[in-house]
Short mmCIF file of C-alpha atoms in Angstrom, two decimals:
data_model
loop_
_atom_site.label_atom_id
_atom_site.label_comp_id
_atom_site.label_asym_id
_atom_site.label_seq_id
_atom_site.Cartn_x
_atom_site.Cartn_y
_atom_site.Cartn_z
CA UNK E 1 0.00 0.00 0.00
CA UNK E 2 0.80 3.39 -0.28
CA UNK E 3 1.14 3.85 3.27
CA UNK E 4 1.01 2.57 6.96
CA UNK E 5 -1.73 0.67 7.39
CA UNK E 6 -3.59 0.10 10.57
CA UNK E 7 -6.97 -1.68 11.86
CA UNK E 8 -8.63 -1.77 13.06
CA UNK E 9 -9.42 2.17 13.53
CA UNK E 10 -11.29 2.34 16.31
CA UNK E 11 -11.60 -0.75 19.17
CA UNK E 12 -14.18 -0.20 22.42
CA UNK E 13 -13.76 -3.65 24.30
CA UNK E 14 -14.67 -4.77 27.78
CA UNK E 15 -12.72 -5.02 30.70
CA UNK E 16 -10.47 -8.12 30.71
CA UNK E 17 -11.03 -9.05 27.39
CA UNK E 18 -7.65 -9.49 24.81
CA UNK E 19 -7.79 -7.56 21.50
CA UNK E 20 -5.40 -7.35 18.66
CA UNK E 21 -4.29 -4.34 16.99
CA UNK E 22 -2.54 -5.10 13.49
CA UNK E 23 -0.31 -3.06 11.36
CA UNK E 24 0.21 -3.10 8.03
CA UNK E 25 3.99 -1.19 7.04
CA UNK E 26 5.31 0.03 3.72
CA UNK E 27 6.61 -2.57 1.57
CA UNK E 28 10.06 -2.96 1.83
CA UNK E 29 10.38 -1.14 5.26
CA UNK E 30 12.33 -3.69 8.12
CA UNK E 31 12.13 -1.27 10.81
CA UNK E 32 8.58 -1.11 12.12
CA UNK E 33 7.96 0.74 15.97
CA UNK E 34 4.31 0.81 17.95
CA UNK E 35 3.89 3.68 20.35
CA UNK E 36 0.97 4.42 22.50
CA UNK E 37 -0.76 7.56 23.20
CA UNK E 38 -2.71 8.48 26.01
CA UNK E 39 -5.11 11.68 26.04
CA UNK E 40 -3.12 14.67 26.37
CA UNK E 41 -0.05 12.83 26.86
CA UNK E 42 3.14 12.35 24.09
CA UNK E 43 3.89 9.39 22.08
CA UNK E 44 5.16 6.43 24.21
CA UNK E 45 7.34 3.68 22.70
CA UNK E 46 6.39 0.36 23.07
CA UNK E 47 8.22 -2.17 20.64
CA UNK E 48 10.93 -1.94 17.69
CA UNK E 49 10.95 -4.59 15.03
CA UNK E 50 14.17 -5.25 13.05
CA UNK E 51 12.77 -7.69 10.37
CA UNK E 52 11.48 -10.32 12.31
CA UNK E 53 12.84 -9.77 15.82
CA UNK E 54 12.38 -7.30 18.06
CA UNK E 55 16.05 -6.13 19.72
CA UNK E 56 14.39 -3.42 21.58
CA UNK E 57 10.94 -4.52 23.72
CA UNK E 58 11.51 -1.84 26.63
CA UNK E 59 8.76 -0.28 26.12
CA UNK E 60 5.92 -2.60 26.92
CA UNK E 61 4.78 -1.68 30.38
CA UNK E 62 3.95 -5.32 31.19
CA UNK E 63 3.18 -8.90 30.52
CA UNK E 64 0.02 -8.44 29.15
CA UNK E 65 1.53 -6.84 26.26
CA UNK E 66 3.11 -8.58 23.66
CA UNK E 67 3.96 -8.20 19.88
CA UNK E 68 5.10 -10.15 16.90
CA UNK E 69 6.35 -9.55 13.23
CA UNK E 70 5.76 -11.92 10.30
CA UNK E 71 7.32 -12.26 6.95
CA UNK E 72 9.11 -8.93 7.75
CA UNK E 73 5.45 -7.83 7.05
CA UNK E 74 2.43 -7.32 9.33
CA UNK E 75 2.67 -6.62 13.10
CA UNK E 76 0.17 -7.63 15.73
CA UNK E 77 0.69 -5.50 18.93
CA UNK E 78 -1.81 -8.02 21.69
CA UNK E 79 -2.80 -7.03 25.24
CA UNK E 80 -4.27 -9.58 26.85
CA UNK E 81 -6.56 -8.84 29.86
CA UNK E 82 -7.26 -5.43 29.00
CA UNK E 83 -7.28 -2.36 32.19
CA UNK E 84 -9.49 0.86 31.71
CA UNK E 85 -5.67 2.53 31.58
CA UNK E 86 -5.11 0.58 28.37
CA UNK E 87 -7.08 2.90 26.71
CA UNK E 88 -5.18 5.01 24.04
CA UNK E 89 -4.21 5.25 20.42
CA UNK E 90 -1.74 2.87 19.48
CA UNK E 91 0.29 4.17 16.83
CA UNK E 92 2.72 2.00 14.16
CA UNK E 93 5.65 3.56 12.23
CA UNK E 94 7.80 1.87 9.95
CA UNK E 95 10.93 3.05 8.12
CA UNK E 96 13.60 1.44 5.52
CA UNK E 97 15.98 0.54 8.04
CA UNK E 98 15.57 2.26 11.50
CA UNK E 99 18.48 4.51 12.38
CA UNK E 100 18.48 8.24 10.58
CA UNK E 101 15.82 7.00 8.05
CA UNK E 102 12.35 8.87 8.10
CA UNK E 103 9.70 6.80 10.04
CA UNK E 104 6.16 7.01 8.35
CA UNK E 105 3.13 6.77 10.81
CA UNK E 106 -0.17 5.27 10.40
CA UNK E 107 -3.09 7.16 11.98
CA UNK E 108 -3.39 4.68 14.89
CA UNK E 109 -6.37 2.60 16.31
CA UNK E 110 -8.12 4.42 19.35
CA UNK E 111 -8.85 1.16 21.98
CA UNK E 112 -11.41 2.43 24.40
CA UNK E 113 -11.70 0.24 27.71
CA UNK E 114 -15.16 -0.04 29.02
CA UNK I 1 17.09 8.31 30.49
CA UNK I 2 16.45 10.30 27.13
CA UNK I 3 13.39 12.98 27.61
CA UNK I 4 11.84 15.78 25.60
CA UNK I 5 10.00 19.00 26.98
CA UNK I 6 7.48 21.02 24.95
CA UNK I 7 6.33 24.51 25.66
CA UNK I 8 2.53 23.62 26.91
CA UNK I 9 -0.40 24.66 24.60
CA UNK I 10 -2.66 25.34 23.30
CA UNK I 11 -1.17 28.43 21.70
CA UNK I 12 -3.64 30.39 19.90
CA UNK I 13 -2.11 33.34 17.22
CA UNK I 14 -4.11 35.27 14.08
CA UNK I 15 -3.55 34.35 10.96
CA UNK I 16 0.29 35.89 9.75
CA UNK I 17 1.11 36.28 13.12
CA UNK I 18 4.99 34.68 14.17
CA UNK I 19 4.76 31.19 15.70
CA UNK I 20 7.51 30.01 18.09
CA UNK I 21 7.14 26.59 19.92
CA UNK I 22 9.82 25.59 22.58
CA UNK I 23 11.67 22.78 22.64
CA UNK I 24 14.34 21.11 25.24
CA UNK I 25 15.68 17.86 24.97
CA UNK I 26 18.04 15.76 27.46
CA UNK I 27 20.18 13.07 26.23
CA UNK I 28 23.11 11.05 26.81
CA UNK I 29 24.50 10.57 23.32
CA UNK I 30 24.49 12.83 20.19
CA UNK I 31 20.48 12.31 19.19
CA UNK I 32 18.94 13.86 15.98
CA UNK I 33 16.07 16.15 16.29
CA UNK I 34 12.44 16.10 15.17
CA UNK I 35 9.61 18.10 14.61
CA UNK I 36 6.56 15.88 13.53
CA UNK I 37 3.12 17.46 12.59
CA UNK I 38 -0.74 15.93 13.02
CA UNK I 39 -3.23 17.92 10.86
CA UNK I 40 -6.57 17.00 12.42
CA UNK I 41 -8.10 13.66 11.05
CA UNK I 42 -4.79 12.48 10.01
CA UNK I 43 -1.59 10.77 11.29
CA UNK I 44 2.03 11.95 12.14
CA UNK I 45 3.86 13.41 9.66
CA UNK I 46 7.87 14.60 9.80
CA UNK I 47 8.03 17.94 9.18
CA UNK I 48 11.69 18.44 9.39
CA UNK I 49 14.43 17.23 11.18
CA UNK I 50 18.51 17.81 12.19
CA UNK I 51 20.98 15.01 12.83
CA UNK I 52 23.93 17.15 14.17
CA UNK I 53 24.63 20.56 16.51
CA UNK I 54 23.96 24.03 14.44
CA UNK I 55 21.85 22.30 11.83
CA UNK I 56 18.91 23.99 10.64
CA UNK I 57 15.95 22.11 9.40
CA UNK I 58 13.34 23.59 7.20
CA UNK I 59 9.99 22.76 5.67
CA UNK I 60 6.88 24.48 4.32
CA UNK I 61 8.39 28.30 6.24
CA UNK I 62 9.12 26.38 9.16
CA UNK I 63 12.21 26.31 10.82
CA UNK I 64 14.63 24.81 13.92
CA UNK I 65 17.88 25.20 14.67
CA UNK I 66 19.93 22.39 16.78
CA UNK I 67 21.38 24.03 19.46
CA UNK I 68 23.84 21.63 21.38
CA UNK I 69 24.32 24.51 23.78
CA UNK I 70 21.11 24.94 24.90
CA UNK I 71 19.68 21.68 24.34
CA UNK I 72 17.02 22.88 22.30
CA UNK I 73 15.01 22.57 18.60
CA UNK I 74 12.62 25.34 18.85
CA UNK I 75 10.27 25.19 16.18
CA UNK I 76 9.59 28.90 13.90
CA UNK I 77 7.53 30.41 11.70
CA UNK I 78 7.63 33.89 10.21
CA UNK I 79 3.44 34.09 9.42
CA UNK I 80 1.28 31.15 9.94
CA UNK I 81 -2.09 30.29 8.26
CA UNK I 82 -4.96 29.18 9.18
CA UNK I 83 -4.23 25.71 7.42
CA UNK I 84 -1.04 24.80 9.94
CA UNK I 85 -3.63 24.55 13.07
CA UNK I 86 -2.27 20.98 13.71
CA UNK I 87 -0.53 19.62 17.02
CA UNK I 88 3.17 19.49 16.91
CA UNK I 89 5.10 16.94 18.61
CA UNK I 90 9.58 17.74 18.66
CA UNK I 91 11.20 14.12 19.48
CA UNK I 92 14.83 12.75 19.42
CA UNK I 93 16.38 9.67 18.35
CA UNK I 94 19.56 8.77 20.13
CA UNK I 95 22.71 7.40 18.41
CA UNK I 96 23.69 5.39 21.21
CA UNK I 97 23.94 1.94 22.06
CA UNK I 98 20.47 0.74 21.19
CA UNK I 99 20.86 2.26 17.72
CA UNK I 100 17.40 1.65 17.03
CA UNK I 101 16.25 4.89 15.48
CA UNK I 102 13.33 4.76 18.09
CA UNK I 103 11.57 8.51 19.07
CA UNK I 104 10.93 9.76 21.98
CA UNK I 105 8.39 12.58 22.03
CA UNK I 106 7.21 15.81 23.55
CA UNK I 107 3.87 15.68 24.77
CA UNK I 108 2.90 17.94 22.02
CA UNK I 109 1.26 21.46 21.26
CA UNK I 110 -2.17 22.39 19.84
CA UNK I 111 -1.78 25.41 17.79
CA UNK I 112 -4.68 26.84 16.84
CA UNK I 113 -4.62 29.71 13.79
CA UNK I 114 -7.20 32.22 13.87
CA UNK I 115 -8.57 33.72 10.54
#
């Protein structure tokens, strides 16, 4: 696709319940990031994805959250047993190789905790 | 660890009017500099960007310096318009030992452009 690709767009889900946020990065790109967004807050880094593995997982702020990369392709960002402070857009950037190279930003899924 | 500070917003101006948004940055290494740009409805975009002290980046009229000195990227504009009401979000990436190209952000500022 022309550009970073994530869905879905907009995710209200109960208390305690998983969900799975997927992005979609520009063809060729092997560096692909998720940050997180609270209201009124900055951008938050979660994951970095070199191809397939991820050197860098600091950023997940616990167990419940995981992520994985396939095919140097798609990325599923999971949290399992979702918390009312879960809530927040969850943003995906990719870029060609990480490092100095421009990183292009989809426009995020908004996951509402109920 | 790594941080960036934003002036706090909003920040309201008229149309024309001269647009300065302060940025700080601490860091441990020798990071490049960012100032990304979300026009309402749509998702982060780079506006420009500085890999090394006394760089200037430029895009669209606006500008930042790197100053090493001061630890700071403060973004300018000589006249806005109406059509860069947007929030703007300065960030680093560190060229140290993770070498990952990962941002850290500001917390970001509404500017709001009056006709």
């Amino acid at each position: 696709g022309a550009g970073v690709s994530q869905s879905p767009s907009n995710k209200v889900t109960e208390k305690g319940k998983d969900v799975e946020l997927r992005c979609d990065p520009i063809s060729g790109h092997t560096a692909l990031y998720w940050y997180r967004q609270r209201l009124g807050q900055g951008l938050e880094f979660l994951i970095y994805f070199q191809g397939n593995s991820a050197p860098d997982k600091s950023g997940l702020p616990s167990d419940r959250f995981s992520a994985e990369r396939t095919g140097e392709s798609v990325s599923t960002l999971t949290i399992q047993r979702t918390q009312q402070e879960d809530s927040a857009v969850y943003l995906c950037a990719s870029s060609l190789r990480g490092l100095n190279t421009e990183a292009f930003f989809g426009q995020g899924t908004r996951l509402t905790v109920v | 660890g790594d941080s960036v500070t934003q002036m706090e917003g909003p920040v309201t101006l008229s149309e024309e009017a001269f647009l300065t948004i302060n940025c700080t940055y601490t860091a441990t290494g020798y990071p490049s500099l960012f100032w990304y740009v979300q026009y309402p409805g749509e998702g982060l975009q780079l506006l420009l960007k500085a890999t090394k002290a006394d760089d200037k980046g430029s895009n669209k009229g606006f500008e930042a310096t790197y100053r090493k000195e001061t630890t700071s990227f403060h973004l300018e504009k000589g006249s806005v318009q109406v059509s860069d009401s947007a929030v703007y979000f300065c960030a680093l990436s560190d060229h140290g030992s993770s070498n990952t190209g990962k941002l850290i952000f500001g917390q970001g500022t509404t500017l709001q452009v009056k006709p």
